XYZ file of C-alpha atoms in Angstrom:
466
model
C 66.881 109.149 125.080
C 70.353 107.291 124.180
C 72.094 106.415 127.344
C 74.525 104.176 128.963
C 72.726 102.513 132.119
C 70.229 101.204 129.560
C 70.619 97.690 129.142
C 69.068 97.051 126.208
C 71.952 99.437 124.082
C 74.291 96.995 125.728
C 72.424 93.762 123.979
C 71.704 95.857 120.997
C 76.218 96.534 121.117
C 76.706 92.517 121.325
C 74.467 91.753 118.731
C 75.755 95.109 116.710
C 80.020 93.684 117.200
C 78.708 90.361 116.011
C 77.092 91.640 112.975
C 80.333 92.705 111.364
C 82.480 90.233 112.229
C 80.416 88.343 110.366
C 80.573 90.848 107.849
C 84.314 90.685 108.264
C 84.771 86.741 107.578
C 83.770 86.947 103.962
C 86.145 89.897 103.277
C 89.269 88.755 101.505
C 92.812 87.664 103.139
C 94.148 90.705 104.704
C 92.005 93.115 103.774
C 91.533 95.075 107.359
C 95.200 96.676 106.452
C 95.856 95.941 102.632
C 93.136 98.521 101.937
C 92.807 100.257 104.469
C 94.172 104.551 102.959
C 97.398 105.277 104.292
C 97.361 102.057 106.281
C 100.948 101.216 106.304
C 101.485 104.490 108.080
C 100.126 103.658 110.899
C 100.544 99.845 111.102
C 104.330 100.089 110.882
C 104.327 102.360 113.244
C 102.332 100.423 115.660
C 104.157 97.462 115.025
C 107.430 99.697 116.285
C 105.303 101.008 119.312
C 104.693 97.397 120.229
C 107.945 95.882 119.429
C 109.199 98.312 122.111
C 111.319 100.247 119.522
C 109.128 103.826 119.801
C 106.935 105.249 117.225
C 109.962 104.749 114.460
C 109.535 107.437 111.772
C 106.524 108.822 111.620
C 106.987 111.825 109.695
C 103.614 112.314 108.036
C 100.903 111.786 110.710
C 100.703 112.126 114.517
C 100.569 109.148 117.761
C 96.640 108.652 118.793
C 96.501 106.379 116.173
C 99.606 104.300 115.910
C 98.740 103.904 120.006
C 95.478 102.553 119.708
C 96.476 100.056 116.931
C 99.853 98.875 119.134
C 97.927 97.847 122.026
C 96.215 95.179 119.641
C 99.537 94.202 118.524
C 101.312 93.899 121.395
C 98.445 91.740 122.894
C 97.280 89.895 120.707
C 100.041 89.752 117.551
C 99.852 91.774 114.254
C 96.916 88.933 112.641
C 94.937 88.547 115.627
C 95.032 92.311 116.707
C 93.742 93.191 113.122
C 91.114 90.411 113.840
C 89.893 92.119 116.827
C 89.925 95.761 115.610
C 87.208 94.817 113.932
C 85.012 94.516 116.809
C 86.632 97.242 119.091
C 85.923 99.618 115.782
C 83.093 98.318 115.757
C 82.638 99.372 119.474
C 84.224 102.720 118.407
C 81.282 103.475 115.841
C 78.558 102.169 118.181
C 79.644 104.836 121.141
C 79.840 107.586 118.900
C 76.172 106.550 117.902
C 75.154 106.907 121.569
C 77.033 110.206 122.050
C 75.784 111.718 118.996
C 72.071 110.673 120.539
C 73.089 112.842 123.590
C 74.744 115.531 121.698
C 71.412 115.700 119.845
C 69.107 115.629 122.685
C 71.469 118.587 124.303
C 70.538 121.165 121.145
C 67.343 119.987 119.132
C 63.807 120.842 120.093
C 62.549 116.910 120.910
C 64.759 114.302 122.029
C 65.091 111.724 119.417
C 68.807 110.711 120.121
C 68.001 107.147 119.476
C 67.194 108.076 116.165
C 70.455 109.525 115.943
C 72.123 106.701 117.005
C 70.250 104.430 114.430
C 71.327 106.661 111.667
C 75.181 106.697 112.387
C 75.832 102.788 113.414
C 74.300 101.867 110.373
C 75.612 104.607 107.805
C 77.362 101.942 105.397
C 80.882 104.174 104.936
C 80.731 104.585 108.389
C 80.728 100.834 109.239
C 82.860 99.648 105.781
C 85.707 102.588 107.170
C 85.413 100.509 110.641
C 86.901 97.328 109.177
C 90.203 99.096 107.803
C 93.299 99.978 109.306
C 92.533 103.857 109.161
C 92.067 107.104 111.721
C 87.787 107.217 111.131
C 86.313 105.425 113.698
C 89.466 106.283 116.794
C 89.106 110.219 115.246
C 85.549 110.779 114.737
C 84.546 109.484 118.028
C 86.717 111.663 119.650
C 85.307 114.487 117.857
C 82.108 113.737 118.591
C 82.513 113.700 122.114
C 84.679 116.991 122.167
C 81.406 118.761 120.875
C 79.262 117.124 123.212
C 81.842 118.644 126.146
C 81.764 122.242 124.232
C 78.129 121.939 124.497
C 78.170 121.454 127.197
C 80.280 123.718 128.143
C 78.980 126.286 126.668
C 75.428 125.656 128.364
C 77.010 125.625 131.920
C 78.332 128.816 131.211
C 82.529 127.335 131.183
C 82.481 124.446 133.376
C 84.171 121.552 132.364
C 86.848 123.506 129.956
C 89.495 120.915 131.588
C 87.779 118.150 129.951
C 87.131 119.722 126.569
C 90.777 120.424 126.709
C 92.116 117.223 126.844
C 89.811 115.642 124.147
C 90.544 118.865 121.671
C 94.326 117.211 122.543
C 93.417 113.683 121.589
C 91.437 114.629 118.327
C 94.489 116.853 117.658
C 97.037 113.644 118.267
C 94.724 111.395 116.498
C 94.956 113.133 112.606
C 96.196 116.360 111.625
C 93.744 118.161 110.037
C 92.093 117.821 113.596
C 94.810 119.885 115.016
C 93.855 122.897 113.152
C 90.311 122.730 113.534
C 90.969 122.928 117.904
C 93.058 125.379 117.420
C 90.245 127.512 116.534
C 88.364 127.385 120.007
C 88.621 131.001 120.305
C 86.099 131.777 117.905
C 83.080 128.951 119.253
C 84.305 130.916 122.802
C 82.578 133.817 121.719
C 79.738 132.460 122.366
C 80.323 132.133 125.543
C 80.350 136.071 125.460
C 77.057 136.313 123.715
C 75.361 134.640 126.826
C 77.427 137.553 129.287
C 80.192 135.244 130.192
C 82.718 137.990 131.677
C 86.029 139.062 129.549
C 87.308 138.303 132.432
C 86.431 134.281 132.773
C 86.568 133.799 128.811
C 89.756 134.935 128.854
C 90.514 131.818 131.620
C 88.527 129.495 129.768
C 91.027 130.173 126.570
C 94.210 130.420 128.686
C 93.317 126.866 130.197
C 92.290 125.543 127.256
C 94.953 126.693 125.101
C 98.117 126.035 128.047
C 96.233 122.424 128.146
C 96.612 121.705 123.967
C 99.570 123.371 123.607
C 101.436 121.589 126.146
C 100.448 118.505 124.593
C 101.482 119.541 121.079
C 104.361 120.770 122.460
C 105.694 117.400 124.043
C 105.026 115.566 120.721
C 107.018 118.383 119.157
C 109.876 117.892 120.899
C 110.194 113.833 120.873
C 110.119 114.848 116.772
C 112.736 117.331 117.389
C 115.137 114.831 119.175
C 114.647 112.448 116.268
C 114.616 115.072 113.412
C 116.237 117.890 114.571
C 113.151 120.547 114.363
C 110.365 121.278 116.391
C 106.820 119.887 114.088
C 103.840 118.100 114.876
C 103.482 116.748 111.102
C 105.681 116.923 108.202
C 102.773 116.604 105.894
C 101.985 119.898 104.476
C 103.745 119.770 101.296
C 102.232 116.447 100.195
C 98.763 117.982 101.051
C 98.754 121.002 98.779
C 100.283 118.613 96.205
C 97.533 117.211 96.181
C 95.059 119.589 96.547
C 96.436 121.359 93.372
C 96.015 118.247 91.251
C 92.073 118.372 92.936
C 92.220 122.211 91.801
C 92.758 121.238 88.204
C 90.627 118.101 88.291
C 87.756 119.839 89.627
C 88.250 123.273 88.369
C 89.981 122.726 84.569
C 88.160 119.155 84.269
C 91.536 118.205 83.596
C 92.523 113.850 83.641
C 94.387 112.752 87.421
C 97.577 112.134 84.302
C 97.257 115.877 83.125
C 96.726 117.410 87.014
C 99.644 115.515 88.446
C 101.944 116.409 85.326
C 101.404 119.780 85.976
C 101.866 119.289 89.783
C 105.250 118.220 88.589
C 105.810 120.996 86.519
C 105.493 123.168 89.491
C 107.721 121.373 91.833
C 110.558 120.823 88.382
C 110.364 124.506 87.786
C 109.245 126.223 91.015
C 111.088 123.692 94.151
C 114.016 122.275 92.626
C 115.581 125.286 91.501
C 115.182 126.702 94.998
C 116.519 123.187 96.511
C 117.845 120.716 94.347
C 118.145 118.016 97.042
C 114.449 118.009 96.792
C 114.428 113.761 95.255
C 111.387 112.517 96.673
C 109.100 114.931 94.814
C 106.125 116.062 97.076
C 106.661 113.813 99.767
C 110.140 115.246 100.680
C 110.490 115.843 104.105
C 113.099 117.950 104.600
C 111.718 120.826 101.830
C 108.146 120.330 102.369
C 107.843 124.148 103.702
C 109.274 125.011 100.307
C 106.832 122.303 98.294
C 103.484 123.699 100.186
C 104.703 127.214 99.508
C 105.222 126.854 96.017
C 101.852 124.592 95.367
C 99.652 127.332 97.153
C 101.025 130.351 94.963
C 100.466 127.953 92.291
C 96.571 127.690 93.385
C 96.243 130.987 94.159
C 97.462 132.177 90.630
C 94.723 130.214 89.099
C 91.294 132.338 88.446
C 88.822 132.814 91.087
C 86.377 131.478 88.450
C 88.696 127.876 88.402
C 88.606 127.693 92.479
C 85.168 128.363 92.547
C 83.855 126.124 90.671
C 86.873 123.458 92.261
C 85.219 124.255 95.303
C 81.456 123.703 94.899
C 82.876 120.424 92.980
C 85.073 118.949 95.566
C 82.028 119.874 97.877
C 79.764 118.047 96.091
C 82.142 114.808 95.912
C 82.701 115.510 99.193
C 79.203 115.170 101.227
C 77.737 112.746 98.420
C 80.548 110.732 97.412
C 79.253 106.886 98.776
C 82.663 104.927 99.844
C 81.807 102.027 97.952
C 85.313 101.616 96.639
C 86.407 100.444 100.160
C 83.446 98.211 99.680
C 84.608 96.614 96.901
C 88.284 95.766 97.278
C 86.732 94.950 101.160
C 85.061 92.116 99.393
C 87.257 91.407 96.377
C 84.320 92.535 94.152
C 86.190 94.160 90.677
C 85.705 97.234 90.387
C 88.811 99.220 89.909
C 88.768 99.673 86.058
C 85.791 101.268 85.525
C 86.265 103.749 88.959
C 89.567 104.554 88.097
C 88.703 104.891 84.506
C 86.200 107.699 85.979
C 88.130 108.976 88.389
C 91.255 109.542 85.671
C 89.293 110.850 82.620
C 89.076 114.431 82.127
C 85.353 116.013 82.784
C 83.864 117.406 85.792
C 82.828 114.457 88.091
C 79.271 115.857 87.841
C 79.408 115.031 83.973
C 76.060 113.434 82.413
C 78.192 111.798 79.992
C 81.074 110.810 82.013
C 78.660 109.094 84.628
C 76.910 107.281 81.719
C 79.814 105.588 80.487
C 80.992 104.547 84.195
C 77.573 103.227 84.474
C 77.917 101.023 81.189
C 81.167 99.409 82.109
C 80.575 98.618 85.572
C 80.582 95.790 87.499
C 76.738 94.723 88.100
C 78.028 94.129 91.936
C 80.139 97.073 92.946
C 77.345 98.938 90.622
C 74.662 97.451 93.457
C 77.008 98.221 96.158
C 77.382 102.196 94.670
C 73.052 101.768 94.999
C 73.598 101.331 98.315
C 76.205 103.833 99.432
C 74.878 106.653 97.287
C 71.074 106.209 98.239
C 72.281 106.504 101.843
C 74.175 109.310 101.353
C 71.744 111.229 99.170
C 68.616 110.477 101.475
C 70.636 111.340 104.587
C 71.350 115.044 102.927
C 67.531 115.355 101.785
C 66.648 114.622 105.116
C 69.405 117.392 106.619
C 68.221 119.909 104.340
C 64.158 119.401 105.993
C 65.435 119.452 109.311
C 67.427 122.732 109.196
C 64.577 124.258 107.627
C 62.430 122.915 109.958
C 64.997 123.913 113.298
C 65.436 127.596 111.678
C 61.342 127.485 111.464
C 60.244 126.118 114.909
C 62.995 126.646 117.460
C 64.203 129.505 119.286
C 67.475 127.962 120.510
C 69.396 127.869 117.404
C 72.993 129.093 118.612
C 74.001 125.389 119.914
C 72.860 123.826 116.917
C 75.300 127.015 115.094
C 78.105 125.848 116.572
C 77.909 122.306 115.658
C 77.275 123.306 112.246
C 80.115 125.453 111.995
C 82.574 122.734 112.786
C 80.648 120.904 109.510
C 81.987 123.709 107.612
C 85.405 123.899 109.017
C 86.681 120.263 108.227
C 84.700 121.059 104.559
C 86.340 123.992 104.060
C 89.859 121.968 105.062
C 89.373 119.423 103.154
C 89.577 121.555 100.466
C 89.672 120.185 96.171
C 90.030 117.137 98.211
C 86.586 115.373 98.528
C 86.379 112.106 99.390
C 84.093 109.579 101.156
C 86.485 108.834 103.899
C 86.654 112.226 104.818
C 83.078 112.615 105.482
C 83.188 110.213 108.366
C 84.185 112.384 111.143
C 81.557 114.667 109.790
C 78.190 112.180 109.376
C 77.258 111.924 112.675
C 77.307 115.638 113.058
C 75.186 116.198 110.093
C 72.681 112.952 111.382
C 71.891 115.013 113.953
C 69.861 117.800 111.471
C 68.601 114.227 108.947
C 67.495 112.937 112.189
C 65.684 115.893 112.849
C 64.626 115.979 109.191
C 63.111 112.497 109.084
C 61.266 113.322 112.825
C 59.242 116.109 111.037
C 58.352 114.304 107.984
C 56.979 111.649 110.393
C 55.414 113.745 113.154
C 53.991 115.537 109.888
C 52.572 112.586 108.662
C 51.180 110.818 111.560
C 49.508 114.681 112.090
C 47.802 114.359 108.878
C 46.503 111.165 109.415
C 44.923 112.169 113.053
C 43.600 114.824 111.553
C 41.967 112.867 108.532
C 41.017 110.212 111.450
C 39.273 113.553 113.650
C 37.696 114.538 110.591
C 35.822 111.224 109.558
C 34.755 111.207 113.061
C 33.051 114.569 113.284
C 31.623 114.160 109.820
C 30.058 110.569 110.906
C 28.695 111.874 114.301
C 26.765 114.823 112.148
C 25.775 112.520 109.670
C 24.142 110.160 112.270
């Protein structure tokens, strides 16, 4: 049982923190922000925050954040705060380990939420995603711990819906694409119905819930609209069907990233700028990005259902097995980015025999070790899922809680849409540990089993010998 008046998790967190700063001093000059995706977003930003000059600009993304990043700033200084986000991501990653443990002792059969923990502190993208300048570790801890409140709600039959509230607020503040997902409480609510919750108190639950994260949205909203003139939350929709189109002809018309994105521009030369000719900044422009996401998603949709199938179960694929040994790399200043990018670029489904062979031959023997690494984990952590939702579906009658968790998996898949990456799989891991950790407790349990019974059997057959 994971918990927090255990002492020993608390020498186990010291030596876990000191662990990757070590890690952290042989990484190159800089790299906590130079590689970090999307890192100047949120660093210049925080740098604003701290400077006492507001959140400046920031168009494409929303506060949590910026916030968390400009309290190390304004303490400590724009070197020494990146220093020490190190350890307090660090700290981030180990308490999502713990609350993942409890989240798993609240809906499996046994509780084995230390082995959850194990599996999450030391998942390799997890940690490698903790030393950059980027939303993972702030993001997915917060999501971890609104599902342990839904739970929880959810097993107290509503209490607590103030709570779940206000972290469905900060996951929403914290990246985007999390703001979509909480929007959709109204559907794991049902469930609340299923266990004869009245109409009558479900329909509080929502009204509380929703007045709570709307209200929130809402103030955000309006600090944009006194800067910008327009009520939004993030301006980043056009740039995100941009690029899922290119990932739509990657994945689905094995196309090269040169081919996709020419045809991206195509669109936006023949589709935006003859409804807006202001439109300069391509996909990225602010101020038509309604127009830009509008025409890239009746550009998608035109495509056959054949082409966004098969995008689909690609993207998928990238998606949950996709290592993060990139970050890795350029972490550690080990080459790497001709041969991934030579992969990445060339036209071929990323599944391609061929097309992995020939990454494989030009690779660096290093970042070829670190892929090893990343992969394996990845791939034996998905084996591992797949045995232990067999074996909950097989052995346990209480399979709705262990539903809903699931069905937040497939939300943030389904969003992430032609767009599968390893840094997106974060928030999602230590949901999905949950079912590996399951998965490697049967194959154990099943083993130690066999060997008692082998042990019984030797037994008997001696005493009847004798």
């Amino acid at each position: 049982m994971t918990g927090f008046n255990n002492k020993r998790y608390y020498y186990f967190l010291v030596a876990y923190v000191v662990l990757n700063y070590i890690f952290h001093v042989f990484s190159v000059p800089d790299a906590v922000f130079l590689h970090g995706a999307d890192a100047s977003r949120y660093y210049d930003s925080a740098l604003s925050l701290s400077n006492g000059n507001g959140f400046g600009d920031l168009l494409y993304t929303v506060p949590g954040y910026p916030f968390f990043l400009s309290i190390h700033y304004k303490i400590l200084g724009f070197h020494y705060g990146n220093e020490v986000l190190i350890v307090t991501q660090s700290i981030l990653l180990y308490l999502t380990g713990i609350v993942a443990g409890k989240l798993a002792d609240q809906i499996l059969p046994y509780s084995i939420g230390w082995l959850v923990m194990l599996l999450v502190i030391l998942n390799p993208n997890a940690i490698i995603n903790a030393h950059l300048v980027q939303t993972e570790s702030l993001f997915t801890l917060f999501l971890v711990i609104y599902l342990y409140a839904l739970i929880q709600l959810i097993k107290k039959g509503g209490d607590g819906i103030i709570i779940l509230a206000f972290f469905a607020l900060l996951v929403s503040l914290t990246r985007p694409a999390g703001m979509y997902v909480m929007l959709l409480f109204l559907i794991p609510s049902m469930v609340l119905r299923l266990k004869h919750t009245s109409w009558r108190k479900l329909l509080s639950i929502n009204l509380i819930y929703y007045s709570i994260l709307l209200s929130g949205l809402g103030f955000w909203s309006l600090n944009n609209y006194n800067k910008h003139g327009e009520f939004f939350i993030s301006g980043h929709e056009g740039g995100v069907f941009h690029d899922q189109y290119i990932g739509l002809l990657q994945y689905g018309k094995n196309m090269s990233t040169l081919e996709a994105e020419n045809n991206a521009d195509d669109v936006f030369k023949n589709v935006v700028i003859k409804e807006e000719p202001n439109c300069e900044d391509k996909a990225y422009a602010f101020k038509c990005r309604k127009i830009i996401a509008k025409a890239y998603i009746k550009s998608i949709l035109n495509e056959d259902l054949d082409v966004i199938l098969k995008a689909s179960a690609s993207s998928f694929i990238n998606l949950m097995f996709s290592g993060g040994a990139s970050n890795f790399a350029n972490y550690y200043g080990i080459d790497n980015k001709a041969s991934i990018h030579s992969f990445e670029k060339s036209s071929g489904s990323m599944l391609s025999y061929s097309k992995m062979v020939k990454f494989i031959d030009s690779v660096n023997i290093k970042y070829f070790v670190a892929l090893v690494v990343f992969w394996g984990y990845a791939i034996v952590i998905k084996i591992l899922l797949v045995v232990g939702l067999v074996h909950l579906f097989k052995n346990s009658n209480n399979k709705h809680l262990s539903i809903v968790v699931l069905f937040y998996v497939l939300l943030f898949a389904a969003e992430y849409l032609f767009l599968g990456q390893s840094r997106w799989r974060v928030p999602l891991e230590p949901l999905m540990m949950i079912f590996s950790a399951l998965g490697l407790y049967s194959i154990i349990s099943h083993y130690k089993n066999n060997i008692n019974y082998g042990t019984d059997n030797s037994i008997s057959s001696n005493k009847t010998h004798y």
